[in-house]
XYZ file of C-alpha atoms in Angstrom:
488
model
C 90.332 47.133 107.287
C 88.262 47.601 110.531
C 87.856 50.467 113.021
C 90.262 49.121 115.246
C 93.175 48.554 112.968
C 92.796 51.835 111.363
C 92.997 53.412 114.565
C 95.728 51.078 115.578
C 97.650 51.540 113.332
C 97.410 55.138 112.589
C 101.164 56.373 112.345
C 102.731 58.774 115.151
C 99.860 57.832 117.286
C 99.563 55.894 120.637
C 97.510 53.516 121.550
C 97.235 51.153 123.697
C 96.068 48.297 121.646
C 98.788 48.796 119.332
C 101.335 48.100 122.350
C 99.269 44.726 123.304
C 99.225 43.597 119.435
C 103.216 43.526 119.103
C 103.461 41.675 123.093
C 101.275 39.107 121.322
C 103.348 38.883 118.375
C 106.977 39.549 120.010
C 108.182 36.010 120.358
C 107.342 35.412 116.359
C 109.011 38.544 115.846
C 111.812 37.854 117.759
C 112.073 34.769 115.987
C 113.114 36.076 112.510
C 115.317 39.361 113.468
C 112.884 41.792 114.162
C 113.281 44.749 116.161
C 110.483 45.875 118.144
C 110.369 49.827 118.139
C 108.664 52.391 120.342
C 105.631 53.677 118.557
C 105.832 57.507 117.745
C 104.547 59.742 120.143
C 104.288 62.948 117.911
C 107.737 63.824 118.333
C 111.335 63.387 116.012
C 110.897 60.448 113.998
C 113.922 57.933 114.125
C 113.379 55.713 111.652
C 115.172 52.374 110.916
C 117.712 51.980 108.619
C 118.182 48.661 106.900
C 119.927 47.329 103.640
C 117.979 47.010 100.317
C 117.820 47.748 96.931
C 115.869 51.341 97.011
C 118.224 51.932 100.077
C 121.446 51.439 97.587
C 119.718 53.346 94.958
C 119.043 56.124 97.230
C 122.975 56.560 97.980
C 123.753 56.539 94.288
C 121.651 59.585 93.964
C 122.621 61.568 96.874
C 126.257 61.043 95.909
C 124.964 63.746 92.904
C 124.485 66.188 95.465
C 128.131 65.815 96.809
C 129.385 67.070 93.435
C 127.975 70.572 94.417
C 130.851 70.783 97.530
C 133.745 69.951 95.065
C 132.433 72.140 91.967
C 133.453 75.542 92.996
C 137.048 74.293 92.795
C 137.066 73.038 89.555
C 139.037 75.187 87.373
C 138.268 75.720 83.658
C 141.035 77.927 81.265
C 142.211 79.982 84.695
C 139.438 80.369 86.609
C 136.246 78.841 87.854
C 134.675 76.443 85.732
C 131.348 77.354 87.223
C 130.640 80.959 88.310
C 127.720 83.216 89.024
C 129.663 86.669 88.388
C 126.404 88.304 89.553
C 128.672 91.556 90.125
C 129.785 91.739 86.210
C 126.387 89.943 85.386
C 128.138 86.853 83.767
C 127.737 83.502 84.296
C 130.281 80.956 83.777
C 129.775 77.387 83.034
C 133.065 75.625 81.649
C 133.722 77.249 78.134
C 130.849 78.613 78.220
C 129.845 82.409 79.468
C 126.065 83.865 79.677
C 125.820 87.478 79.027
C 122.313 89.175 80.196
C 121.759 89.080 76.527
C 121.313 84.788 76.743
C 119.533 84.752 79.785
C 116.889 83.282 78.039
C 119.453 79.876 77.638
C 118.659 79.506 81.838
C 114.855 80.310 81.069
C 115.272 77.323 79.043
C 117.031 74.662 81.305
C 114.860 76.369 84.036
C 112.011 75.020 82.151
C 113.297 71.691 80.999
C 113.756 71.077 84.353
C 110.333 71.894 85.679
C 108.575 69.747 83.129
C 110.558 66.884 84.013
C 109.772 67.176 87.742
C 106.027 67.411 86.298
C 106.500 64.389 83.906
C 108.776 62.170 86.504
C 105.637 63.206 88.809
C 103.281 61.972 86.646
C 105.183 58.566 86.254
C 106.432 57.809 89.751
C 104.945 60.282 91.803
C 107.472 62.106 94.480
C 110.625 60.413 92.933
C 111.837 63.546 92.960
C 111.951 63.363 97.158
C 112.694 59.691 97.664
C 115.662 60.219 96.107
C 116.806 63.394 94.666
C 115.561 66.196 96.749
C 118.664 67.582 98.738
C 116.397 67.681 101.983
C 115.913 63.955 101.914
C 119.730 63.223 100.627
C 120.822 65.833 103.797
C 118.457 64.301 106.483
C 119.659 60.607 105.044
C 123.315 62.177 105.970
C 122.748 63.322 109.382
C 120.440 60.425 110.455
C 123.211 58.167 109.262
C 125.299 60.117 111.303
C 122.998 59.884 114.238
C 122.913 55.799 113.753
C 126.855 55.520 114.019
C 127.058 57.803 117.135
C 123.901 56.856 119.375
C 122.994 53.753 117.929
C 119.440 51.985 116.513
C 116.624 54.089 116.941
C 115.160 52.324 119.974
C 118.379 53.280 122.087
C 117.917 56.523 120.375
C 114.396 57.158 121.391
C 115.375 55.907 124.974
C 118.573 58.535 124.960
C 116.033 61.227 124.471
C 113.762 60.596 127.297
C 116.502 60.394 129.172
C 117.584 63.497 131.811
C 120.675 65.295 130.689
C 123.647 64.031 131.751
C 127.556 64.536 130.629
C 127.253 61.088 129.192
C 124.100 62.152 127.069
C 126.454 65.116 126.143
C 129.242 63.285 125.788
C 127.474 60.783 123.211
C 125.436 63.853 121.473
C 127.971 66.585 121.116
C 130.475 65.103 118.694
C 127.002 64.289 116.151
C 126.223 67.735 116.972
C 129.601 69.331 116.263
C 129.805 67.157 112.540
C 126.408 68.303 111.914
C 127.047 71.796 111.918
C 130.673 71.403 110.147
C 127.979 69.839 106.816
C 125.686 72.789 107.943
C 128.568 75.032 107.212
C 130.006 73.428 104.121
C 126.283 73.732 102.799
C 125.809 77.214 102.723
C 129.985 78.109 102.136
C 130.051 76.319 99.141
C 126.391 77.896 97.736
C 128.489 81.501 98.062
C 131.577 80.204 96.508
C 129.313 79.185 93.524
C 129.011 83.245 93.559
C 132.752 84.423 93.812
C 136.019 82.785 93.562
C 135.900 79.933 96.052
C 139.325 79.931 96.671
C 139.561 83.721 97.538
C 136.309 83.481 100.105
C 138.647 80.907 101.908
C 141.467 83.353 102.227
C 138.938 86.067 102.895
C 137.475 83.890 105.677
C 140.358 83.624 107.511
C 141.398 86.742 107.141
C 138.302 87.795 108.962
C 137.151 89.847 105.563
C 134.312 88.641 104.429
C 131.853 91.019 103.203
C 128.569 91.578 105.701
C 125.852 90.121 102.532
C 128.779 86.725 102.231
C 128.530 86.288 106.070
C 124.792 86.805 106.643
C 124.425 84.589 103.807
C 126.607 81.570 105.112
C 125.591 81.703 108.797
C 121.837 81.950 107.710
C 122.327 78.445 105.626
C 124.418 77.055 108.173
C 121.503 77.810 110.658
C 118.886 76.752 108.229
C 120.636 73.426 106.899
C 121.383 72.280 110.521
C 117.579 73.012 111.688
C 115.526 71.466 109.231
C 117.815 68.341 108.280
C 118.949 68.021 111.773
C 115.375 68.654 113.824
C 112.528 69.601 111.264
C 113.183 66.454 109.223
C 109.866 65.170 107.507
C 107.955 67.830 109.135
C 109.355 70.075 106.085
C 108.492 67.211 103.852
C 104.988 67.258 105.315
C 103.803 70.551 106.728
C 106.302 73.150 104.618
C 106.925 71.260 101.252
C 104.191 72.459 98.688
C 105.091 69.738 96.544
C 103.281 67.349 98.661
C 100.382 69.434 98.251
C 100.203 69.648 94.643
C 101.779 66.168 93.847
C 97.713 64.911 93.393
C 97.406 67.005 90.863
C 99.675 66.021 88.775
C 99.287 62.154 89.481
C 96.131 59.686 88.294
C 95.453 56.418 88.315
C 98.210 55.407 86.313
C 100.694 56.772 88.355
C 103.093 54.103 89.652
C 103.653 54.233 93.667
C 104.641 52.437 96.637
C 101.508 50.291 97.138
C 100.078 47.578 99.803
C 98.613 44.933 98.481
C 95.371 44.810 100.473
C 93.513 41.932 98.899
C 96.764 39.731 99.790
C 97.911 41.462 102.911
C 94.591 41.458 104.600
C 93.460 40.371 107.218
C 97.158 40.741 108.829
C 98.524 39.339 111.637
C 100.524 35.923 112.998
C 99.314 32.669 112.243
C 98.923 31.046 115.359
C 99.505 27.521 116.248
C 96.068 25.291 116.266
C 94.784 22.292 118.375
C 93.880 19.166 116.954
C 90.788 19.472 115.469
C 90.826 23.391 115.758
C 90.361 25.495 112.226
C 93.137 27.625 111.593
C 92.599 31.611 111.539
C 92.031 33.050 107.761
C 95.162 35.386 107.536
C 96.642 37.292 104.880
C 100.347 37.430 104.200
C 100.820 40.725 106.355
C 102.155 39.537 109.598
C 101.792 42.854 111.362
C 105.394 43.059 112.206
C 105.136 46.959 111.584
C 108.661 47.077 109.811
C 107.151 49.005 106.683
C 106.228 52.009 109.538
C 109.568 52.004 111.398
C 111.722 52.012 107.800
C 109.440 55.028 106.789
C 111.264 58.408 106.831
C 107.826 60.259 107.194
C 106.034 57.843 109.590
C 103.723 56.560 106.602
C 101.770 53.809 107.487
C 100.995 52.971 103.687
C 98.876 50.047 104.368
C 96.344 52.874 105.065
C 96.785 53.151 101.378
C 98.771 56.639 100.114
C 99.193 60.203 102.106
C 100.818 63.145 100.775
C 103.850 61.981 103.518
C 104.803 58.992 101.034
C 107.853 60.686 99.617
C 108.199 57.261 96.988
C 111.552 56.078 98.532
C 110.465 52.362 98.428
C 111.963 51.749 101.669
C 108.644 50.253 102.527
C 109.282 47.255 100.176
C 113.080 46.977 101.360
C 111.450 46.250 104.634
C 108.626 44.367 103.486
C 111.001 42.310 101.004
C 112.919 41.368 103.857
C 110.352 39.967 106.201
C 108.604 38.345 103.572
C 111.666 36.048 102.873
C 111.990 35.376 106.339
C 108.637 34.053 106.575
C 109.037 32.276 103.643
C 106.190 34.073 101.579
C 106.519 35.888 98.365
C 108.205 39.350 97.735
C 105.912 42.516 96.916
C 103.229 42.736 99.142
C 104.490 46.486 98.994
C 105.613 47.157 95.472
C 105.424 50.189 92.997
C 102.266 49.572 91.460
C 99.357 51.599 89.895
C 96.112 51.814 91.132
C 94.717 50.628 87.442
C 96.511 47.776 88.373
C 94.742 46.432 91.265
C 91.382 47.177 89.363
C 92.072 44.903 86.883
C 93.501 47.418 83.846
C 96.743 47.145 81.927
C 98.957 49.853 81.971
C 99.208 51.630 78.625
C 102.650 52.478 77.478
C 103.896 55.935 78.727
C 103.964 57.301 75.359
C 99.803 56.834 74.945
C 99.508 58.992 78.180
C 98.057 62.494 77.717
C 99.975 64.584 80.380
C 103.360 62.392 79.503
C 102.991 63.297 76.023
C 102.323 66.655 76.389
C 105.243 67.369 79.726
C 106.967 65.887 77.197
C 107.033 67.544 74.180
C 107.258 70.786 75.855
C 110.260 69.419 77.483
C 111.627 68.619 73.736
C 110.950 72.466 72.268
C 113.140 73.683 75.321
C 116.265 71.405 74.966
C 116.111 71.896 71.358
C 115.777 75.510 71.725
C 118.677 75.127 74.511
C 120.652 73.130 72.062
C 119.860 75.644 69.197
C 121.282 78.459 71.295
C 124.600 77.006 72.739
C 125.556 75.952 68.823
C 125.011 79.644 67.730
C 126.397 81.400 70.571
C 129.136 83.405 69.243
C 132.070 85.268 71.444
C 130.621 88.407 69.724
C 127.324 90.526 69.817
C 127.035 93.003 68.023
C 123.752 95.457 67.390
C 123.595 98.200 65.213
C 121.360 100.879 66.238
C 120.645 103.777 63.930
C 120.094 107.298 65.234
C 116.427 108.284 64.823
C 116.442 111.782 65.385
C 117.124 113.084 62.812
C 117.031 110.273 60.212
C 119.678 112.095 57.715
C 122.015 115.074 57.730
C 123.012 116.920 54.207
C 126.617 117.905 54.766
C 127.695 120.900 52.817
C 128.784 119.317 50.201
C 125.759 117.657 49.733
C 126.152 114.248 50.891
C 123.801 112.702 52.660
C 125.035 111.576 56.246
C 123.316 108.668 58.722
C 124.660 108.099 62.382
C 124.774 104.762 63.889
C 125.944 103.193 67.677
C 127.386 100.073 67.012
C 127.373 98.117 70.617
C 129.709 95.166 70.688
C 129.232 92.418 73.480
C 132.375 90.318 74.096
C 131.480 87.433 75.301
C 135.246 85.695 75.536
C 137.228 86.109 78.516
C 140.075 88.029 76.660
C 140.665 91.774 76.044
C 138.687 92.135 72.015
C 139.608 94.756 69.560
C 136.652 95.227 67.774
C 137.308 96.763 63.598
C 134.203 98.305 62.434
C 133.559 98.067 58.490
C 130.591 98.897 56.426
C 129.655 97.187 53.202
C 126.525 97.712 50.301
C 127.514 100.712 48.524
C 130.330 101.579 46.290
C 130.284 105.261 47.089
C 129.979 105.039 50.936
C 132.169 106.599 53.497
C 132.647 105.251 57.030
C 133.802 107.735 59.623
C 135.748 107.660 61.939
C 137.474 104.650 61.090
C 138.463 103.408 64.320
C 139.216 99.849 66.526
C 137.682 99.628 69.698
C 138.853 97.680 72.693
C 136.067 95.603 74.623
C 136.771 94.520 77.982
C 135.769 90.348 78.817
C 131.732 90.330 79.871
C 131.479 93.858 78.415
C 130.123 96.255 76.281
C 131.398 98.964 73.865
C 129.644 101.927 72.086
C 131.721 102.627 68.608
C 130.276 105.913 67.344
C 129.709 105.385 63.540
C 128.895 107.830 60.592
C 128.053 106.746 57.061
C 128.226 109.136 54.484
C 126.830 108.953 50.518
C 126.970 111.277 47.526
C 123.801 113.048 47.629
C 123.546 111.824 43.842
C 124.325 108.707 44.214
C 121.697 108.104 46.843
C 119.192 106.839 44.355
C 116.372 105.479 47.104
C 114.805 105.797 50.583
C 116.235 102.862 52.545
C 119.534 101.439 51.027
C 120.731 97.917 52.633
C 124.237 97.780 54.151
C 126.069 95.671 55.887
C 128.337 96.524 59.272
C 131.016 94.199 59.676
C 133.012 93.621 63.048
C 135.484 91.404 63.398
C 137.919 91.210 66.723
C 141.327 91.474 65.387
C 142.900 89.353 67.947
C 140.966 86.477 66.906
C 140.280 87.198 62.566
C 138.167 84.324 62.597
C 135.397 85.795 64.894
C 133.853 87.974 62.607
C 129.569 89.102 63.285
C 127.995 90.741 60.346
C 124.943 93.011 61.140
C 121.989 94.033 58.065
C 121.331 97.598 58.804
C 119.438 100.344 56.309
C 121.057 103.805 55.219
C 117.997 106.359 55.160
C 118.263 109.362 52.275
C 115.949 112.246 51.213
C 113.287 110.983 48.630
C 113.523 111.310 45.172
């Protein structure tokens, strides 16, 4: 490309030539539906919104995020099906409860999830923020929004320059108003993942909320309605670290949104000839600048790729759509690997190093997730055996151990918890004694063990402490322990 299209054509800038290029070309433009935009001056960026396939896949993916409004009022068995008790330290998901003693289950889905970003990366680049981030699916929301209440971005852009008026406010104040009611929703419905959603409601408007709920909600509120209302791809660009680090974890073989230079170039309108005139060597591009105004960043990606490109494909909606208008064929911006335009196949995902390897690690944590949630029981129990000292002779000579049995119910009933101790035909377990454990808690059954001092024929004898919750006979947790005695 030369000096003057690069500078030209450098997004969010300018120039004067860039306004004379698309006079020359507006009558062609005009021709086939296109709208000729305002080029950005630094400030919001209002992109164009048109139909497509990315578009429609975009949608399907945000509509994931809506699932997080509605899930705090699911109910599962009575209460919440998903719950963050912070306060009792228990997490609820469903049937399922996390006690601080299977944290390590969310170490594992925290990690699953992080090598997938890293492998997805390493595949498609930032997939992840075309279509999944909830910054991009919140910013798609309110710049829909902003389309159905001040119209296409030109009369947009023109609305802004404007002087204040009460028609400006009467046009901007009902966008405004919705804005902040999703603002609000956002961070409410993060607390209620925290506390009973539907008592935070009757809390609200009873004026009770506590001061950590309402900080909490009003700083979201504030947040969500700044960044996906004003900030918009200036997160994505200057606050994001992802972009930053997305070029280390992408090569060559990473598939992108791509420009087909050698096709594309040189761009611009082919212009009708004289007799006996040659016609002007042009490329398919015809400069119509659609790929730029589509772009939720302000990527101009026939400079090739920035760390702006968030991998939406909106580019090649666009670009799709002009092409067929022109009567040329599709995917002169197309996912495509930079391997691919040097003349090198693509080699299947499973011969790629950092695939394999994002992988596999990605395999030892669901399998290790998958491991846990089969074993879980609603019972944990854990012996622990007095230390100091490590045997008592009683006076009539038996030998005598103490042990703190800790029981864990992890159910969301009341437990009674029968202690019994197995390996030795002449033991005796005092007290004998049921203990009630609370739901999400923990109980400390004092436990003595007592052998004939003759019939304690070794140093460490095996037993075995049995608990088993007499409510429910079938959830029964046996724990190996060792009875210490005086050596022979």
């Amino acid at each position: 490309m030369s000096e003057h299209n690069k500078e030209a054509y450098r997004p969010n800038i300018h120039t004067g030539s860039v306004l004379d290029d698309v006079k020359v070309h507006s009558k062609t433009l005009d021709d086939i539906g296109v709208e000729i935009l305002p080029i950005h001056t630094g400030g919001t960026i209002h992109a164009k919104r048109i139909p497509g396939r990315f578009r429609t896949l975009k949608w399907i993916a945000a509509s994931f995020w809506l699932l997080l409004f509605f899930g705090p009022y699911l109910r599962w068995d009575g209460r919440q099906a998903v719950l963050w008790d912070l306060g009792n330290r228990q997490f609820h998901i469903f049937g399922i409860t996390v006690l601080p003693q299977d944290i390590w289950l969310l170490a594992m889905i925290l990690l699953f999830f992080a090598l997938f970003l890293a492998a997805a990366t390493a595949i498609a680049g930032r997939v992840w923020c075309g279509f999944f981030c909830f910054h991009t699916v919140w910013v798609d929301v309110y710049t829909w929004l902003e389309d159905k209440f001040e119209g296409k971005p030109a009369k947009r852009i023109k609305m802004d320059a404007a002087p204040f008026s009460m028609q400006k406010l009467k046009v901007k104040l009902p966008k405004h108003l919705i804005w902040l009611f999703i603002a609000f929703m956002t961070g409410f419905s993060f607390v209620a993942y925290f506390t009973d959603a539907f008592d935070l409601w009757l809390r609200l408007f009873y004026f009770q909320l506590g001061y950590y709920e309402f900080a909490i909600i009003a700083g979201l509120t504030l947040l969500t309605y700044l960044i996906a209302g004003f900030m918009r791809e200036q997160v994505c660009i200057g606050f994001c670290p992802y972009s930053r680090i997305q070029g280390a974890m992408t090569d060559t073989e990473t598939v992108l949104p791509t420009y087909d230079r050698d096709r594309g170039e040189p761009r611009g309108r082919q212009r009708r000839v004289k007799p006996g005139e040659e016609a002007e060597p042009l490329g398919d591009c015809i400069d119509c600048r659609m790929c730029v105004d589509v772009c939720p960043t302000g990527v101009d990606i026939r400079l090739g790729q920035q760390f702006g490109c968030i991998t939406c494909g909106l580019c090649i909606d666009a670009c799709d759509e002009i092409m067929t208008k022109v009567n040329k064929p599709k995917g002169l911006i197309r996912y495509a690997a930079l391997n691919e335009f040097a003349g090198k196949a693509l080699p299947p995902i499973w011969r790629r190093p950092r695939v394999v390897v994002y992988s596999s690690i990605m395999g030892i944590a669901a399998a290790a997730l998958l491991w846990g949630l089969m074993n879980m029981s609603p019972m944990d129990v854990t012996v622990l055996k007095a230390r100091a000292p490590l045997f008592v002779q009683m006076s009539d000579g038996s030998i005598q151990n103490r042990y703190d049995v800790k029981v864990v119910n992890k159910t969301n009933d009341v437990m009674r918890a029968q202690v019994e101790v197995f390996g030795h035909d002449g033991l005796l377990a005092l007290p004998d004694r049921v203990a009630e454990v609370d739901p999400g808690n923990v109980a400390t059954i004092g436990l003595f063990i007592r052998i004939p001092r003759d019939e304690v024929t070794q140093v460490s004898t095996p037993i075995t402490v049995r608990v088993t919750d007499l409510n429910n006979p079938s959830t029964v947790v046996n724990y190996q322990a060792v009875f210490h005695g005086p050596a022979q």
